[in-house]
Tab-separated table of C-alpha atoms in Angstrom:
chain	number	residue	atom	x	y	z
A	1498	MET	CA	125.210	63.998	106.617
A	1499	PRO	CA	123.062	62.051	107.726
A	1500	THR	CA	119.570	61.671	106.220
A	1501	LEU	CA	115.512	62.302	107.457
A	1502	SER	CA	112.766	60.760	106.287
A	1503	ILE	CA	108.900	63.194	107.013
A	1504	GLU	CA	106.196	60.952	107.137
A	1505	PRO	CA	103.794	61.900	105.717
A	1506	LEU	CA	105.124	63.806	103.342
A	1507	GLY	CA	107.374	61.920	101.797
A	1508	GLN	CA	109.937	65.189	101.890
A	1509	ALA	CA	114.515	63.654	102.852
A	1510	ILE	CA	116.425	66.386	103.667
A	1511	GLU	CA	119.765	66.112	104.706
A	1512	VAL	CA	120.753	67.429	108.463
A	1513	ARG	CA	124.006	68.114	109.773
A	1514	SER	CA	125.741	66.915	113.367
A	1515	GLY	CA	124.319	68.290	116.040
A	1516	GLN	CA	121.286	70.276	114.070
A	1517	THR	CA	118.174	69.570	115.712
A	1518	ILE	CA	114.942	67.817	113.638
A	1519	LEU	CA	112.806	70.859	114.005
A	1520	ASP	CA	115.697	73.432	112.939
A	1521	ALA	CA	116.603	71.583	109.986
A	1522	CYS	CA	112.633	70.933	108.703
A	1523	LEU	CA	112.230	74.726	108.881
A	1524	ARG	CA	115.315	75.718	107.797
A	1525	ALA	CA	114.306	73.187	104.579
A	1526	GLY	CA	111.090	75.132	104.295
A	1527	ILE	CA	109.348	72.388	105.955
A	1528	TRP	CA	106.542	73.089	108.943
A	1529	LEU	CA	106.220	70.477	112.007
A	1530	PRO	CA	104.575	72.207	115.373
A	1531	HIS	CA	106.169	73.581	118.169
A	1532	ALA	CA	105.917	75.838	120.520
A	1533	CYS	CA	109.408	76.729	122.937
A	1534	GLY	CA	111.338	75.476	121.570
A	1535	HIS	CA	113.543	74.253	124.230
A	1536	GLY	CA	112.225	70.424	125.657
A	1537	LEU	CA	109.539	71.732	127.735
A	1538	CYS	CA	106.324	71.848	126.140
A	1539	GLY	CA	105.531	68.636	124.130
A	1540	THR	CA	104.035	70.016	121.215
A	1541	CYS	CA	106.913	69.377	118.322
A	1542	LYS	CA	106.844	65.517	119.744
A	1543	VAL	CA	107.179	62.778	116.450
A	1544	ASP	CA	107.091	59.108	115.481
A	1545	VAL	CA	110.811	57.818	114.908
A	1546	LEU	CA	109.588	54.901	112.524
A	1547	GLU	CA	112.824	54.305	111.511
A	1548	GLY	CA	116.707	54.973	112.436
A	1549	GLU	CA	118.605	56.226	116.159
A	1550	VAL	CA	118.380	59.229	117.743
A	1551	SER	CA	119.446	61.726	120.021
A	1552	LEU	CA	116.829	62.641	122.590
A	1553	GLY	CA	118.874	65.245	123.817
A	1554	ASP	CA	117.858	68.043	126.280
A	1555	ALA	CA	113.765	66.546	126.754
A	1556	SER	CA	112.075	67.891	130.033
A	1557	ALA	CA	110.775	64.165	131.025
A	1558	PHE	CA	107.238	65.852	131.689
A	1559	ALA	CA	107.007	67.031	128.322
A	1560	LEU	CA	108.610	63.355	127.250
A	1561	MET	CA	107.468	60.678	129.559
A	1562	ASP	CA	109.327	57.497	129.627
A	1563	PHE	CA	106.975	55.487	128.125
A	1564	GLU	CA	106.647	57.540	124.971
A	1565	ARG	CA	110.476	57.405	124.843
A	1566	ASP	CA	110.066	53.407	124.952
A	1567	GLU	CA	106.993	53.458	122.626
A	1568	GLY	CA	109.867	55.696	120.247
A	1569	LYS	CA	108.897	59.383	120.811
A	1570	ALA	CA	111.241	62.224	120.284
A	1571	LEU	CA	111.049	65.807	120.626
A	1572	ALA	CA	111.819	67.904	117.017
A	1573	CYS	CA	113.271	70.246	119.430
A	1574	THR	CA	115.915	68.419	121.195
A	1575	CYS	CA	116.524	65.630	119.252
A	1576	THR	CA	119.264	64.963	116.738
A	1577	LEU	CA	120.711	62.372	114.296
A	1578	LEU	CA	122.943	59.573	114.923
A	1579	GLY	CA	122.192	58.131	110.985
A	1580	ASP	CA	119.647	58.704	108.949
A	1581	VAL	CA	116.197	58.499	109.378
A	1582	THR	CA	112.368	58.378	109.262
A	1583	ILE	CA	110.689	60.652	111.648
A	1584	GLU	CA	106.224	60.897	111.459
A	1585	ALA	CA	104.876	64.304	112.463
A	1586	ASP	CA	101.564	65.776	113.205
A	1587	ILE	CA	101.426	68.100	110.152
A	1588	ASP	CA	98.289	70.151	109.478
A	1589	GLU	CA	98.747	71.495	105.611
A	1590	ASP	CA	97.303	74.824	105.020
A	1591	PRO	CA	96.804	76.357	101.652
A	1592	ASP	CA	97.101	79.889	102.857
A	1593	ALA	CA	100.594	78.839	103.878
A	1594	GLN	CA	103.834	79.950	102.832
A	1595	LEU	CA	106.578	77.744	102.573
A	1596	ILE	CA	109.876	80.749	104.061
A	1597	PRO	CA	112.527	78.449	104.559
A	1598	VAL	CA	114.270	79.774	108.012
A	1599	SER	CA	117.615	81.745	106.858
A	1600	ASP	CA	120.091	83.128	109.261
A	1601	PHE	CA	121.147	87.564	108.644
A	1602	ILE	CA	123.312	90.114	110.486
A	1603	GLY	CA	120.265	93.229	111.407
A	1604	THR	CA	122.142	96.940	111.318
A	1605	VAL	CA	119.967	98.575	113.584
A	1606	THR	CA	119.030	102.073	112.402
A	1607	ALA	CA	116.764	103.210	114.830
A	1608	VAL	CA	115.811	102.802	118.824
A	1609	GLU	CA	112.649	104.717	119.929
A	1610	ASP	CA	110.534	105.022	123.027
A	1611	LEU	CA	106.492	104.384	122.497
A	1612	THR	CA	105.817	104.235	125.879
A	1613	HIS	CA	107.553	104.078	129.147
A	1614	ASP	CA	108.700	100.594	128.836
A	1615	VAL	CA	108.066	99.526	125.506
A	1616	LYS	CA	110.914	100.225	122.313
A	1617	GLY	CA	110.288	99.719	118.852
A	1618	ILE	CA	113.637	98.971	117.190
A	1619	THR	CA	114.478	98.485	113.654
A	1620	LEU	CA	117.371	96.573	112.091
A	1621	ALA	CA	118.346	96.167	108.686
A	1622	LEU	CA	118.705	93.429	106.655
A	1623	PRO	CA	121.007	93.274	104.155
A	1624	PRO	CA	119.650	92.138	100.283
A	1625	PRO	CA	117.648	90.720	98.964
A	1626	GLY	CA	115.921	91.180	103.650
A	1627	MET	CA	113.790	88.552	104.533
A	1628	HIS	CA	110.132	87.086	102.928
A	1629	PHE	CA	108.235	86.381	105.442
A	1630	GLN	CA	104.207	86.750	106.310
A	1631	PRO	CA	102.908	88.957	108.286
A	1632	GLY	CA	101.759	87.359	111.829
A	1633	GLN	CA	105.824	85.457	111.936
A	1634	TYR	CA	108.029	86.386	114.220
A	1635	VAL	CA	112.309	86.441	114.312
A	1636	ASN	CA	114.522	84.987	116.806
A	1637	LEU	CA	116.793	87.601	117.791
A	1638	GLU	CA	119.842	86.835	119.259
A	1639	ILE	CA	121.358	89.220	122.116
A	1640	PRO	CA	124.998	89.164	123.149
A	1641	GLY	CA	125.750	88.059	126.768
A	1642	VAL	CA	122.329	86.087	127.305
A	1643	THR	CA	122.229	82.330	126.652
A	1644	GLY	CA	119.946	80.988	123.875
A	1645	PRO	CA	117.861	83.681	121.074
A	1646	ARG	CA	114.815	85.453	122.165
A	1647	PRO	CA	111.741	85.311	119.879
A	1648	PHE	CA	109.795	88.850	119.210
A	1649	SER	CA	107.039	89.021	116.059
A	1650	ILE	CA	107.870	91.441	113.385
A	1651	ALA	CA	105.449	94.438	113.689
A	1652	ASN	CA	105.729	95.379	109.630
A	1653	ALA	CA	104.742	94.919	106.337
A	1654	PRO	CA	106.101	92.218	104.411
A	1655	GLY	CA	106.725	94.641	101.747
A	1656	GLU	CA	109.278	96.328	103.540
A	1657	GLY	CA	110.893	93.053	103.649
A	1658	ASP	CA	114.822	94.517	103.845
A	1659	LYS	CA	113.847	95.945	107.615
A	1660	VAL	CA	111.762	94.526	110.296
A	1661	TRP	CA	110.474	96.022	112.977
A	1662	LEU	CA	110.180	94.886	116.628
A	1663	GLN	CA	107.559	96.187	119.512
A	1664	VAL	CA	110.172	94.692	122.686
A	1665	ARG	CA	108.685	95.636	126.351
A	1666	ARG	CA	111.309	95.815	128.901
A	1667	VAL	CA	109.696	92.564	130.755
A	1668	PRO	CA	110.920	93.185	134.641
A	1669	ASP	CA	114.818	91.618	135.021
A	1670	GLY	CA	114.563	90.268	132.225
A	1671	ALA	CA	118.408	90.178	130.913
A	1672	ALA	CA	117.837	89.304	127.123
A	1673	THR	CA	114.380	93.159	127.163
A	1674	GLY	CA	116.514	95.065	129.995
A	1675	TRP	CA	119.543	94.739	127.461
A	1676	LEU	CA	118.202	95.667	124.370
A	1677	HIS	CA	116.458	98.404	126.606
A	1678	THR	CA	119.223	99.492	127.653
A	1679	GLU	CA	122.579	99.056	126.124
A	1680	LEU	CA	121.293	99.091	122.356
A	1681	ARG	CA	122.419	101.474	119.904
A	1682	PRO	CA	121.803	102.447	116.090
A	1683	GLY	CA	124.574	101.365	114.275
A	1684	GLN	CA	125.517	97.926	116.473
A	1685	GLN	CA	124.113	94.705	114.722
A	1686	LEU	CA	122.872	91.407	115.701
A	1687	ARG	CA	122.443	88.448	114.540
A	1688	LEU	CA	118.652	86.976	113.846
A	1689	SER	CA	116.934	83.686	112.050
A	1690	GLY	CA	113.167	83.290	110.496
A	1691	PRO	CA	110.994	83.929	110.099
A	1692	TYR	CA	108.975	81.174	112.280
A	1693	GLY	CA	105.128	80.868	113.143
A	1694	GLN	CA	102.278	79.842	111.792
A	1695	PHE	CA	100.470	83.057	112.746
A	1696	PHE	CA	98.702	84.737	109.770
A	1697	VAL	CA	96.223	85.745	108.006
A	1698	ARG	CA	93.853	82.541	106.265
A	1699	LYS	CA	93.334	84.379	103.236
A	1700	SER	CA	91.453	82.285	101.181
A	1701	ARG	CA	88.328	82.109	103.134
A	1702	GLY	CA	87.547	85.834	103.191
A	1703	GLY	CA	84.591	87.720	105.447
A	1704	PRO	CA	84.966	89.678	108.785
A	1705	LEU	CA	87.852	89.238	110.446
A	1706	LEU	CA	89.008	90.551	114.485
A	1707	PHE	CA	91.718	90.848	115.722
A	1708	LEU	CA	91.988	91.131	119.588
A	1709	ALA	CA	95.747	91.917	121.084
A	1710	GLY	CA	96.978	92.842	124.293
A	1711	GLY	CA	100.066	94.662	124.687
A	1712	THR	CA	102.922	95.139	122.473
A	1713	GLY	CA	100.306	91.695	120.811
A	1714	VAL	CA	99.408	94.084	118.951
A	1715	SER	CA	102.474	94.321	115.868
A	1716	SER	CA	101.549	91.065	114.817
A	1717	PRO	CA	97.772	91.805	113.929
A	1718	ARG	CA	99.800	95.324	112.781
A	1719	SER	CA	101.974	93.797	110.141
A	1720	MET	CA	98.773	91.770	109.468
A	1721	ILE	CA	96.382	94.773	108.991
A	1722	LEU	CA	98.739	96.659	106.996
A	1723	ASP	CA	99.162	94.336	104.376
A	1724	LEU	CA	95.231	93.402	104.059
A	1725	ILE	CA	94.569	97.204	103.777
A	1726	GLU	CA	97.553	96.967	100.732
A	1727	GLU	CA	96.230	94.431	98.967
A	1728	GLY	CA	92.413	95.963	98.858
A	1729	TYR	CA	90.508	93.179	101.552
A	1730	ASP	CA	87.270	94.971	101.416
A	1731	GLN	CA	85.873	92.842	104.482
A	1732	PRO	CA	85.324	94.692	107.390
A	1733	ILE	CA	88.486	94.784	109.837
A	1734	THR	CA	88.239	94.877	113.408
A	1735	LEU	CA	91.077	95.580	116.020
A	1736	ILE	CA	91.046	95.610	119.468
A	1737	HIS	CA	94.002	96.613	121.444
A	1738	GLY	CA	94.417	96.654	125.387
A	1739	VAL	CA	96.553	97.470	127.845
A	1740	ARG	CA	96.323	99.041	131.286
A	1741	THR	CA	96.081	102.899	131.080
A	1742	GLN	CA	97.015	105.805	128.430
A	1743	ALA	CA	100.852	105.410	129.332
A	1744	ASP	CA	100.243	102.333	128.072
A	1745	LEU	CA	98.622	102.932	124.475
A	1746	TYR	CA	101.078	103.595	121.678
A	1747	GLY	CA	100.165	103.418	117.980
A	1748	GLN	CA	97.421	105.392	118.177
A	1749	GLN	CA	97.309	108.060	116.222
A	1750	GLU	CA	98.347	105.516	113.300
A	1751	PHE	CA	95.802	103.253	113.344
A	1752	ALA	CA	92.701	105.967	113.892
A	1753	GLU	CA	94.391	107.086	110.886
A	1754	LEU	CA	94.083	103.964	108.955
A	1755	ALA	CA	90.711	103.606	109.925
A	1756	ALA	CA	89.679	106.979	108.864
A	1757	ARG	CA	91.443	106.374	105.538
A	1758	HIS	CA	89.762	103.363	104.951
A	1759	ALA	CA	86.061	102.047	106.067
A	1760	ASN	CA	86.015	98.850	106.317
A	1761	PHE	CA	88.551	98.968	109.269
A	1762	ARG	CA	88.306	99.596	112.799
A	1763	TYR	CA	90.424	100.586	115.735
A	1764	VAL	CA	89.021	99.688	119.335
A	1765	PRO	CA	91.899	101.156	122.387
A	1766	ALA	CA	90.796	99.805	125.486
A	1767	LEU	CA	92.014	100.530	128.532
A	1768	SER	CA	91.806	97.835	131.970
A	1769	GLN	CA	93.013	99.758	134.553
A	1770	GLU	CA	92.266	103.804	133.549
A	1771	PRO	CA	91.874	105.932	136.173
A	1772	ASP	CA	88.353	107.506	136.657
A	1773	GLY	CA	87.765	110.551	136.486
A	1774	SER	CA	90.657	111.146	132.987
A	1775	ALA	CA	90.242	112.144	130.072
A	1776	TRP	CA	90.172	108.691	128.644
A	1777	ALA	CA	86.850	109.395	126.242
A	1778	GLY	CA	87.744	106.094	124.880
A	1779	GLU	CA	86.795	102.153	125.698
A	1780	ARG	CA	87.545	100.938	129.067
A	1781	GLY	CA	87.575	97.327	130.290
A	1782	PHE	CA	89.599	93.838	129.139
A	1783	VAL	CA	89.659	92.854	125.399
A	1784	HIS	CA	87.482	90.251	125.788
A	1785	ASP	CA	84.738	92.629	127.402
A	1786	VAL	CA	84.600	95.197	124.726
A	1787	ALA	CA	83.943	92.311	122.305
A	1788	GLN	CA	81.787	90.438	123.627
A	1789	ARG	CA	80.218	95.099	124.091
A	1790	LEU	CA	80.980	95.894	120.635
A	1791	PHE	CA	79.546	92.652	119.428
A	1792	GLY	CA	76.510	92.130	121.733
A	1793	GLY	CA	78.283	89.452	122.604
A	1794	GLY	CA	77.609	87.259	119.362
A	1795	PHE	CA	80.934	86.082	116.878
A	1796	ALA	CA	79.121	83.536	114.388
A	1797	GLY	CA	81.444	84.439	110.732
A	1798	LEU	CA	83.679	86.242	111.928
A	1799	THR	CA	87.940	84.803	111.890
A	1800	ALA	CA	89.277	85.750	114.726
A	1801	TYR	CA	93.237	86.436	115.970
A	1802	LEU	CA	94.114	86.889	119.438
A	1803	CYS	CA	97.940	87.384	119.949
A	1804	GLY	CA	98.899	88.554	123.394
A	1805	PRO	CA	99.892	87.309	127.048
A	1806	PRO	CA	98.162	83.770	128.173
A	1807	PRO	CA	96.493	85.312	130.873
A	1808	MET	CA	94.665	87.818	127.887
A	1809	ILE	CA	94.373	84.249	125.137
A	1810	GLU	CA	92.706	82.444	127.666
A	1811	ALA	CA	89.906	85.229	128.223
A	1812	CYS	CA	89.103	85.963	124.970
A	1813	LEU	CA	88.719	82.416	123.821
A	1814	ARG	CA	86.235	81.710	126.337
A	1815	THR	CA	84.177	84.565	125.557
A	1816	LEU	CA	84.542	84.176	121.546
A	1817	MET	CA	83.518	80.252	122.705
A	1818	GLN	CA	79.743	80.955	124.657
A	1819	GLY	CA	79.726	83.885	121.840
A	1820	ARG	CA	78.833	80.935	119.284
A	1821	LEU	CA	82.935	81.228	117.448
A	1822	PHE	CA	84.483	77.636	118.523
A	1823	GLU	CA	87.995	76.696	117.032
A	1824	LYS	CA	88.334	76.266	113.393
A	1825	HIS	CA	88.103	80.012	112.990
A	1826	ILE	CA	89.863	81.414	116.460
A	1827	PHE	CA	93.978	81.413	115.297
A	1828	THR	CA	96.689	82.755	118.778
A	1829	GLU	CA	99.378	83.603	119.518
A	1830	ARG	CA	100.877	83.288	123.311
A	1831	PHE	CA	103.056	86.108	123.768
A	1832	LEU	CA	105.559	84.421	127.073
A	1833	THR	CA	108.441	85.766	128.963
A	1834	ALA	CA	110.989	83.360	131.460
A	1835	GLN	CA	108.390	83.863	134.291
A	1836	ASP	CA	105.176	82.384	131.867
A	1837	GLY	CA	107.348	78.875	131.388
A	1838	ALA	CA	106.510	76.763	128.217
A	1839	ALA	CA	103.746	77.243	126.165
A	1840	LYS	CA	100.994	74.989	126.894
A	1841	ARG	CA	97.837	74.685	125.047
A	1842	SER	CA	94.644	76.146	126.070
A	1843	PRO	CA	91.487	73.984	127.938
A	1844	VAL	CA	89.085	75.423	126.488
A	1845	PHE	CA	89.832	74.119	122.705
A	1846	ARG	CA	92.243	71.658	121.374
A	1847	LYS	CA	94.634	73.103	118.856
A	1848	VAL	CA	94.944	76.688	120.018
């Protein structure tokens, strides 16, 4: 098998025939920056210093002609034609756990209705289960659907013998449509993981703010459960935004968690709840509610944002106006096929 050398890490790994650089690195526990995984966004761009590669199905917009001439490649589509040395823009994070990606066959043990369009799906994993950091996700293979689909892990790592997924049915979505209508307990599904760099930077300490939209609350749930289990004693605030009461789930669990732990505050927020309803909680979008709760000032916090791109962008602008900047904000965008490729925020350079 050809050898891939990764600079500036100085590490070398073997790569299977037809295996992409990104997949080989992740399965060796080496994290490379990436987002879409399909050659569309350019986040995983690397420099080929030595050796020959096949660029694969890289988009002409994500990898332009002059970049190809300069020896650049997209790790998610690029395969080796021999021994190769690359240089990647790798930021080493002291809180990152280097967990190799592995393949699993999960057995469905529960499919439950969380709302009218959100299912809770539990997959039991064979021993020893999956080691993951709260906030990471899995890629799930779905029968009859081309390509895996990413879903955040909603349970805490202490329950690593299973993964719990919160799946919203996307209109006209083949993958989520199948999961909602065809999936039954006892069936088996293939998945791989863990993936992602969305995790709590615990070494920073200090108060934490989680802003979630819809099923974007899945990652914060895993993160918060883990923090509380470890005895984290700094203030933790979760603001979970949905449209109406019919779209809200997990309310009782989070409310009970807040009642037991004085440092945890849970704030559900409804953006389209009809006037005159019995709802006595917060109304408005997540960023508006956050601005009211914190008086427009966010300095000193570390913020974790998870949800659809419009919600992320609105929250970024609000946090920036409140004196919280890039190094204190971490994001995970929930993208569907209709959203297209993942894009960096126009507000910040890295998020």
